[in-house]
Coordinates of C-alpha atoms and ligand atoms in Angstrom, one line a residue:
M26 CA 80.0 84.5 100.0
E27 CA 82.9 84.6 97.5
S28 CA 86.1 84.7 99.5
V29 CA 87.3 88.1 99.1
G30 CA 89.3 88.8 102.1
D31 CA 88.4 89.1 105.8
H32 CA 87.2 92.6 105.7
L33 CA 84.4 91.7 103.8
S34 CA 81.3 89.8 105.5
D35 CA 78.1 88.6 105.2
S36 CA 75.8 89.7 107.8
N37 CA 72.3 88.4 107.3
G38 CA 72.4 88.5 103.7
V39 CA 74.0 92.1 103.6
L40 CA 77.5 92.8 102.5
C41 CA 79.6 94.4 105.5
I42 CA 82.9 96.1 105.3
D43 CA 84.8 95.6 108.5
G44 CA 81.5 95.1 110.2
I45 CA 79.5 98.1 108.7
S46 CA 76.6 97.4 106.5
C47 CA 76.8 98.4 103.1
S48 CA 73.0 99.1 102.7
E49 CA 73.7 101.7 105.6
I50 CA 76.6 103.3 104.1
A51 CA 74.7 103.7 100.9
L52 CA 71.8 105.3 102.9
R53 CA 74.0 107.4 104.8
F54 CA 76.5 108.7 102.2
G55 CA 74.5 108.1 98.7
T56 CA 75.9 106.4 95.6
P57 CA 78.0 105.9 93.8
V58 CA 80.5 105.7 96.8
F59 CA 84.0 104.2 97.1
V60 CA 84.1 102.5 100.6
T61 CA 87.7 101.8 101.6
S62 CA 88.9 99.3 104.5
E63 CA 92.0 101.1 106.3
R64 CA 92.8 97.8 107.9
R65 CA 93.0 96.0 104.8
I66 CA 95.3 98.5 103.4
R67 CA 97.4 98.0 106.6
D68 CA 97.2 94.2 106.0
S69 CA 98.1 94.4 102.4
Y70 CA 101.1 96.8 102.9
R71 CA 102.6 94.6 105.8
R72 CA 102.0 91.3 103.6
I73 CA 103.9 92.6 100.9
Y74 CA 106.5 94.7 102.7
D75 CA 107.6 91.6 105.2
A76 CA 107.8 89.2 102.3
F77 CA 110.4 91.2 100.9
A78 CA 112.0 92.6 104.1
T79 CA 112.6 89.3 105.7
N80 CA 114.6 88.5 102.5
R81 CA 116.6 91.5 102.3
K82 CA 117.4 94.2 104.6
K83 CA 118.3 96.8 102.1
F84 CA 114.8 97.2 100.8
R85 CA 112.5 99.9 100.2
L86 CA 108.6 99.9 98.8
H87 CA 107.3 103.1 97.2
Y88 CA 103.6 103.4 96.7
A89 CA 102.6 104.2 93.3
L90 CA 100.1 107.0 94.0
K91 CA 98.5 106.9 90.5
A92 CA 96.5 103.7 91.9
N93 CA 94.5 105.8 94.3
N94 CA 95.5 109.4 95.0
N95 CA 93.1 110.0 98.0
L96 CA 95.1 112.0 100.6
S97 CA 94.0 109.8 103.3
I98 CA 94.9 106.6 101.6
I99 CA 98.4 108.0 100.8
R100 CA 98.8 108.9 104.4
I101 CA 97.9 105.6 105.6
L102 CA 100.7 104.2 103.6
R103 CA 103.0 106.7 104.6
S104 CA 102.5 105.9 108.1
E105 CA 103.2 102.5 107.3
G106 CA 106.7 103.4 106.3
A107 CA 106.3 103.4 102.5
G108 CA 107.8 106.1 100.2
A109 CA 106.1 107.5 97.1
D110 CA 106.2 106.6 93.4
C111 CA 105.1 109.6 91.3
S112 CA 104.2 109.9 87.7
G113 CA 103.9 113.9 87.5
P114 CA 104.2 117.0 89.3
A115 CA 100.9 116.8 90.9
E116 CA 101.6 113.5 92.4
I117 CA 105.1 114.9 93.6
F118 CA 102.7 117.8 95.1
L119 CA 100.5 115.3 96.8
A120 CA 103.3 113.3 98.1
R121 CA 104.9 116.4 99.5
L122 CA 101.8 117.6 101.1
S123 CA 101.3 114.1 102.6
G124 CA 104.6 114.6 104.5
F125 CA 106.9 112.4 102.4
S126 CA 110.4 114.0 102.3
P127 CA 111.9 114.6 99.0
E128 CA 114.3 111.6 99.0
E129 CA 111.5 109.1 99.7
I130 CA 110.1 110.2 96.4
L131 CA 110.7 108.7 93.1
Y132 CA 109.4 110.4 90.1
S133 CA 109.0 108.1 86.9
G134 CA 107.6 110.4 84.3
N135 CA 107.6 109.8 80.3
Y136 CA 107.6 112.3 77.6
N137 CA 108.3 115.0 80.3
S138 CA 107.6 118.6 79.4
D139 CA 110.7 121.1 80.4
S140 CA 108.4 122.4 83.1
E141 CA 107.8 119.1 84.7
L142 CA 111.6 118.5 84.7
E143 CA 112.2 121.7 86.2
Y144 CA 109.4 120.9 88.9
A145 CA 110.8 117.9 89.6
L146 CA 114.3 119.0 90.2
R147 CA 113.2 121.8 92.3
S148 CA 111.4 119.6 94.5
G149 CA 114.5 117.5 95.3
C150 CA 112.9 114.2 94.5
I151 CA 114.6 111.4 92.9
I152 CA 114.3 111.4 89.0
N153 CA 114.0 108.2 86.8
L154 CA 114.2 109.1 83.1
D155 CA 112.3 107.1 80.5
D156 CA 114.7 108.1 77.6
A157 CA 118.4 108.9 77.5
T158 CA 118.2 112.2 75.7
I159 CA 115.7 113.7 78.3
L160 CA 119.0 113.9 80.7
D161 CA 120.2 117.1 78.7
R162 CA 116.9 118.7 79.0
L163 CA 116.8 118.2 82.7
L164 CA 120.6 119.2 83.1
A165 CA 119.5 122.6 81.4
H166 CA 117.6 123.2 84.7
G167 CA 120.2 122.1 87.2
D168 CA 122.2 119.5 88.5
P169 CA 120.6 116.5 90.1
S170 CA 122.8 114.6 92.9
I171 CA 121.3 111.2 91.8
I172 CA 119.7 109.9 88.6
S173 CA 117.9 106.7 87.6
F174 CA 117.1 105.4 84.1
R175 CA 114.1 103.2 83.2
I176 CA 115.1 100.1 81.2
N177 CA 112.9 98.4 78.9
P178 CA 114.1 94.7 79.1
G179 CA 112.5 93.7 76.0
V180 CA 109.6 91.7 77.6
G181 CA 106.5 92.7 79.5
K182 CA 103.5 91.1 80.8
G183 CA 100.1 92.5 82.1
K184 CA 96.6 91.1 82.5
Y185 CA 95.5 93.2 79.5
E186 CA 97.3 94.5 76.5
G187 CA 96.8 97.9 77.5
I188 CA 98.7 97.3 80.8
V189 CA 101.9 95.7 79.4
T190 CA 104.5 98.6 80.0
A191 CA 107.6 97.0 78.6
G192 CA 108.6 95.2 75.4
P193 CA 108.8 96.1 71.8
D194 CA 105.4 97.4 71.4
A195 CA 105.7 99.6 74.9
K196 CA 106.2 103.4 75.0
F197 CA 108.2 103.3 77.9
G198 CA 112.2 102.7 79.0
M199 CA 115.3 102.4 77.0
R200 CA 117.4 99.6 75.7
E201 CA 120.9 98.1 77.2
Q202 CA 122.7 100.2 74.7
E203 CA 120.8 103.3 75.0
A204 CA 121.1 102.9 78.8
L205 CA 124.8 102.7 78.7
S206 CA 125.3 105.8 76.8
A207 CA 122.9 107.6 79.2
Y208 CA 124.8 106.5 82.3
R209 CA 128.0 107.4 80.7
H210 CA 126.6 110.8 79.8
A211 CA 125.4 111.3 83.4
M212 CA 128.9 110.4 84.6
K213 CA 130.6 113.2 82.3
A214 CA 128.2 115.6 83.7
G215 CA 129.4 115.0 87.2
I216 CA 126.5 112.7 88.5
R217 CA 128.1 110.3 91.0
R218 CA 124.9 108.4 92.4
F219 CA 122.6 105.9 90.4
G220 CA 119.7 104.1 90.4
M221 CA 118.2 101.7 87.9
H222 CA 114.5 101.2 87.2
M223 CA 112.0 98.9 85.3
M224 CA 108.1 98.7 85.1
T225 CA 106.9 96.1 82.9
G226 CA 103.5 95.5 83.4
S227 CA 100.5 95.4 85.8
N228 CA 98.3 93.0 87.5
V229 CA 100.6 89.9 86.9
L230 CA 99.6 86.8 88.9
D231 CA 102.5 84.4 87.2
A232 CA 104.8 84.1 90.3
E233 CA 107.5 83.0 88.0
Y234 CA 107.5 86.1 85.8
F235 CA 109.0 88.3 88.4
P236 CA 112.4 86.6 89.0
I237 CA 112.7 86.1 85.3
V238 CA 112.4 89.9 84.5
S239 CA 114.4 90.6 87.5
E240 CA 117.3 88.6 86.4
K241 CA 117.1 90.5 83.0
L242 CA 117.5 93.8 84.6
M243 CA 120.1 92.5 86.9
G244 CA 122.1 91.5 83.9
I245 CA 121.8 94.8 82.3
A246 CA 122.7 96.6 85.7
S247 CA 125.9 94.2 86.0
R248 CA 127.2 94.9 82.5
I249 CA 126.7 98.5 82.8
S250 CA 128.4 98.6 86.2
T251 CA 131.5 96.6 84.8
E252 CA 131.7 98.7 81.6
L253 CA 131.6 102.1 83.4
G254 CA 132.7 101.1 87.0
I255 CA 129.7 102.5 88.6
E256 CA 127.7 101.2 91.6
F257 CA 123.9 101.6 91.9
E258 CA 122.1 102.7 95.0
F259 CA 119.0 101.1 94.2
I260 CA 117.4 99.0 91.7
D261 CA 114.0 99.1 91.3
I262 CA 112.0 96.4 89.8
G263 CA 108.6 98.4 89.5
G264 CA 105.1 97.3 90.8
G265 CA 102.7 95.0 88.9
F266 CA 101.9 92.5 91.6
G267 CA 98.7 91.1 90.7
V268 CA 95.4 90.7 92.7
P269 CA 92.7 88.3 91.8
Y270 CA 89.6 89.7 90.3
Q271 CA 87.7 86.7 88.9
P272 CA 86.6 83.3 90.1
G273 CA 89.5 80.7 89.6
E274 CA 92.1 83.0 89.8
E275 CA 94.6 82.3 92.7
A276 CA 96.2 85.3 94.8
L277 CA 99.8 85.7 93.7
P278 CA 102.0 83.8 96.5
I279 CA 104.0 87.1 97.6
E280 CA 106.5 85.2 99.9
E281 CA 107.5 82.9 97.0
V282 CA 107.8 86.0 94.6
A283 CA 109.8 87.9 97.1
K284 CA 112.1 84.9 98.0
S285 CA 112.9 84.3 94.2
V286 CA 113.4 88.0 93.3
V287 CA 115.7 88.5 96.3
G288 CA 117.5 85.3 95.2
V289 CA 118.1 86.5 91.7
F290 CA 119.1 90.0 93.1
E291 CA 121.8 88.8 95.4
T292 CA 123.3 86.2 93.0
A293 CA 123.6 88.9 90.6
L294 CA 125.3 91.1 93.3
S295 CA 127.6 88.3 94.3
G296 CA 128.7 87.5 90.8
N297 CA 129.8 91.4 90.3
S298 CA 131.2 93.2 93.3
R299 CA 131.6 96.4 91.4
M300 CA 127.7 96.8 91.6
G301 CA 127.9 97.8 95.1
D302 CA 125.1 96.7 97.6
P303 CA 122.0 98.5 96.1
T304 CA 118.8 98.8 98.0
L305 CA 116.1 96.5 96.0
V306 CA 113.1 98.9 95.3
V307 CA 109.3 97.7 94.6
E308 CA 106.9 100.1 93.8
P309 CA 103.3 98.5 93.9
G310 CA 100.0 100.2 93.6
R311 CA 97.3 97.6 93.0
Y312 CA 98.8 95.2 95.5
L313 CA 98.1 97.6 98.4
V314 CA 94.8 99.3 97.7
C315 CA 92.7 97.2 95.2
D316 CA 90.9 94.9 97.4
S317 CA 90.5 97.5 100.2
T318 CA 87.7 99.0 98.2
V319 CA 84.2 98.4 97.0
L320 CA 82.3 100.6 94.8
L321 CA 78.5 100.7 95.9
S322 CA 76.0 101.7 93.2
T323 CA 72.3 101.8 93.4
V324 CA 70.3 100.0 90.9
T325 CA 68.1 102.6 88.8
H326 CA 66.3 100.4 86.1
V327 CA 66.2 96.8 85.1
K328 CA 65.2 96.6 81.2
R329 CA 64.1 93.3 80.3
S330 CA 63.8 93.3 76.4
Y331 CA 66.1 91.7 73.7
K332 CA 68.4 91.5 76.5
T333 CA 68.3 92.0 80.2
F334 CA 70.2 95.2 81.3
I335 CA 70.7 96.2 85.0
G336 CA 71.1 99.8 85.0
C337 CA 73.0 101.4 88.0
D338 CA 74.3 104.8 89.1
A339 CA 77.9 103.7 88.4
G340 CA 79.3 103.7 84.9
M341 CA 82.5 104.2 83.0
N342 CA 82.8 107.7 84.3
T343 CA 83.1 106.0 87.9
L344 CA 85.0 102.7 87.1
L345 CA 86.7 102.9 83.6
R346 CA 88.3 99.5 83.8
P347 CA 85.7 97.3 82.0
A348 CA 85.1 99.9 79.3
L349 CA 88.8 100.4 78.9
Y350 CA 90.4 97.0 79.2
G351 CA 87.4 94.6 78.9
A352 CA 88.4 94.3 83.0
Y353 CA 86.4 91.9 85.2
H354 CA 84.9 93.4 88.3
E355 CA 83.1 90.8 90.7
V356 CA 79.3 92.2 91.2
L357 CA 77.5 91.4 94.1
L358 CA 73.8 92.4 95.3
A359 CA 75.2 93.8 98.4
N360 CA 71.9 94.1 100.3
R361 CA 70.7 90.4 99.3
L362 CA 73.7 88.4 99.3
G363 CA 73.4 84.6 98.7
M364 CA 70.6 85.0 96.3
K365 CA 70.6 82.7 93.3
R366 CA 72.1 83.9 90.2
N367 CA 69.3 82.9 87.9
M368 CA 69.3 85.6 85.1
V369 CA 71.9 86.6 82.6
A370 CA 72.3 90.3 82.4
N371 CA 74.5 93.2 81.3
I372 CA 75.3 95.5 83.8
T373 CA 75.4 99.2 82.7
G374 CA 75.7 102.8 83.8
Q375 CA 74.1 105.9 82.7
I376 CA 76.5 107.0 80.1
C377 CA 75.5 107.7 76.5
E378 CA 78.1 105.1 75.0
N379 CA 77.7 101.6 74.4
S380 CA 80.9 100.7 75.9
D381 CA 79.4 101.8 79.3
M382 CA 79.2 98.2 80.3
M383 CA 80.4 97.4 83.9
A384 CA 79.8 93.6 83.3
K385 CA 78.7 91.6 80.2
D386 CA 76.5 88.3 80.1
R387 CA 77.0 88.1 83.8
N388 CA 74.9 85.6 85.9
M389 CA 73.1 87.8 88.5
P390 CA 70.4 87.4 91.1
E391 CA 66.9 89.0 90.2
A392 CA 67.8 92.8 90.9
S393 CA 65.3 95.7 91.2
P394 CA 65.6 99.5 91.5
G395 CA 66.8 100.4 94.8
D396 CA 68.9 97.3 95.2
I397 CA 72.7 98.2 96.0
L398 CA 75.3 96.7 93.6
A399 CA 78.9 96.3 95.1
F400 CA 81.7 96.3 92.5
L401 CA 84.7 94.6 94.3
N402 CA 88.5 95.4 93.8
A403 CA 87.8 99.2 93.1
G404 CA 90.6 100.6 95.2
A405 CA 93.3 100.7 92.6
Y406 CA 92.7 102.6 89.3
G407 CA 89.0 103.3 90.2
F408 CA 88.4 106.9 91.5
S409 CA 91.6 107.8 90.0
M410 CA 90.8 106.9 86.5
S411 CA 87.2 108.3 86.9
S412 CA 85.8 111.3 85.1
R413 CA 82.9 113.8 84.8
Y414 CA 81.7 112.5 81.5
N415 CA 78.2 113.3 80.5
T416 CA 78.6 115.9 83.1
R417 CA 78.2 113.5 86.1
P418 CA 79.8 114.7 89.2
M419 CA 82.5 112.6 90.7
A420 CA 81.7 110.0 93.4
S421 CA 82.4 110.1 97.0
E422 CA 84.8 108.2 99.0
V423 CA 84.3 106.8 102.4
L424 CA 87.0 105.3 104.7
I425 CA 86.2 102.7 107.5
S426 CA 88.4 102.6 110.3
G427 CA 87.9 101.8 113.9
G428 CA 84.4 100.6 113.3
K429 CA 83.5 103.9 111.8
A430 CA 83.0 105.3 108.5
E431 CA 84.0 108.7 107.5
V432 CA 83.9 110.8 104.2
I433 CA 87.3 111.3 102.9
R434 CA 86.3 112.8 99.7
E435 CA 83.0 114.7 99.3
R436 CA 80.4 113.9 96.4
E437 CA 80.7 116.8 93.9
D438 CA 77.6 118.8 93.0
F439 CA 76.7 120.5 89.8
T440 CA 78.3 123.7 90.7
D441 CA 81.6 122.1 90.8
M442 CA 81.3 121.4 87.2
L443 CA 81.2 125.2 86.6
Q444 CA 84.8 125.6 88.3
R445 CA 87.0 127.5 86.4
Q446 CA 84.8 127.9 83.3
R447 CA 84.7 131.6 82.3
V448 CA 81.7 132.8 80.0
P449 CA 83.0 135.7 77.6
A450 CA 80.8 139.1 77.9
H451 CA 79.0 138.4 74.8
L452 CA 77.6 135.4 75.8
L453 CA 76.1 136.4 79.2
Ligands
LLP503 N1 105.4 102.2 88.8 C1 105.1 102.7 87.6 C2 106.2 103.3 86.9 C3 104.0 102.5 87.0 O1 103.6 103.1 85.6 C4 103.0 101.9 87.4 C5 101.7 101.6 87.0 C6 103.4 101.2 88.8 C7 104.4 101.6 89.5 C8 102.4 100.5 89.8 O2 101.8 99.4 89.2 P1 100.9 98.2 89.7 O3 101.6 97.7 91.0 O4 99.6 99.1 90.2 O5 100.5 97.3 88.8 N2 95.1 101.4 84.9 C9 95.5 100.1 84.7 C10 97.0 99.8 85.3 C11 98.0 100.5 84.6 C12 99.2 100.6 85.5 C13 100.3 101.7 84.9 N3 101.3 101.6 85.7 C14 94.4 99.3 85.4 O6 93.6 99.6 85.6 O7 94.7 98.0 85.6

């Protein structure tokens, strides 16, 4: 079987997750279902945490909740010692509900509304602002004790164009001059504690990129520090640590990345004593949860005509990434592994859109209705980007831990779709 991590195995031709058969899971819980290995999340957390923490004592890791907002998964990462990276009030709410203290939460919004700023301030979390002029709008609601600004260092990188989050075409962050005046303004407003942040792109497998972009950020931090005489409590280099999805891609050598980033970080600090001794922060999402999860789906119909289409009950409503970015997800015939891939097919969901393609021109084994497909690497930006389009209920989620499978999010039913709808009297 394709090598995809030791939580996945082949037992007599059936894909197993931590020893539990995918055919059984599909039978017991129905499909589409996201199935997550708790052990794999913990392993991934420890791998990246240890890589950085062995190189720098003052280090913190915040889990980016946007990648997967399931409460059980958030709690697994909290129990490992992660902090939380939140993109909006509802994520701050989830983080607080999951037991994170306000100081363990970093809120990086963008184009925030006043009510969002007020919510964040009231929650007591650390606020990271995307534009200098948002500070005045925040100050109208009260005085934060610490503030951070998101820098756009002028370059970004991501596996797909849509996930590059810095550089001239990105909507995020501020340039050095703007940041300089933002920190100056914050000082005038009486704020004395500062952080600095960037997030330049997602799913980066190029190890050399991380020290290069970190060096840019450290240069900006150093110059601002000197100019204004401020120290930074933390400097956050964002997430973006990539995971291989397709054949031929190599895993990111995270120890090497951590070592070189810490090297750049500490060299900058030793070159400018005014910067203080900030905590190095990273905020990965994908790296922690992506490969922990497979999406199981049942083949519903195979059309053999001008092309071959394998239709299944998971589509762009369940896993949006192929339709949105043209993203590649490996697809296995989970109940009959090891079969020869002797046909070329498009794999499609049941949505009335032609972009509802989960894979295009993919070499696949002969599949028939009732077979189980496994879409790999579905743990990051899988469920969290899914929708009810075409009035399809949201999928369920199952967690495998300690040799047991348990539902962690129930499948929706039709009545869930009626929630909060109101029909005016004249239409009744
Ligand atoms: N911090 C901030 C401020 C972010 O915006 C993101 C992701 C992260 C951290 C976590 O990035 P990660 O470590 O997961 O790369 N939906 C896309 C990914 C978009 C990422 C957006 N920001 C996908 O499915 O590939």
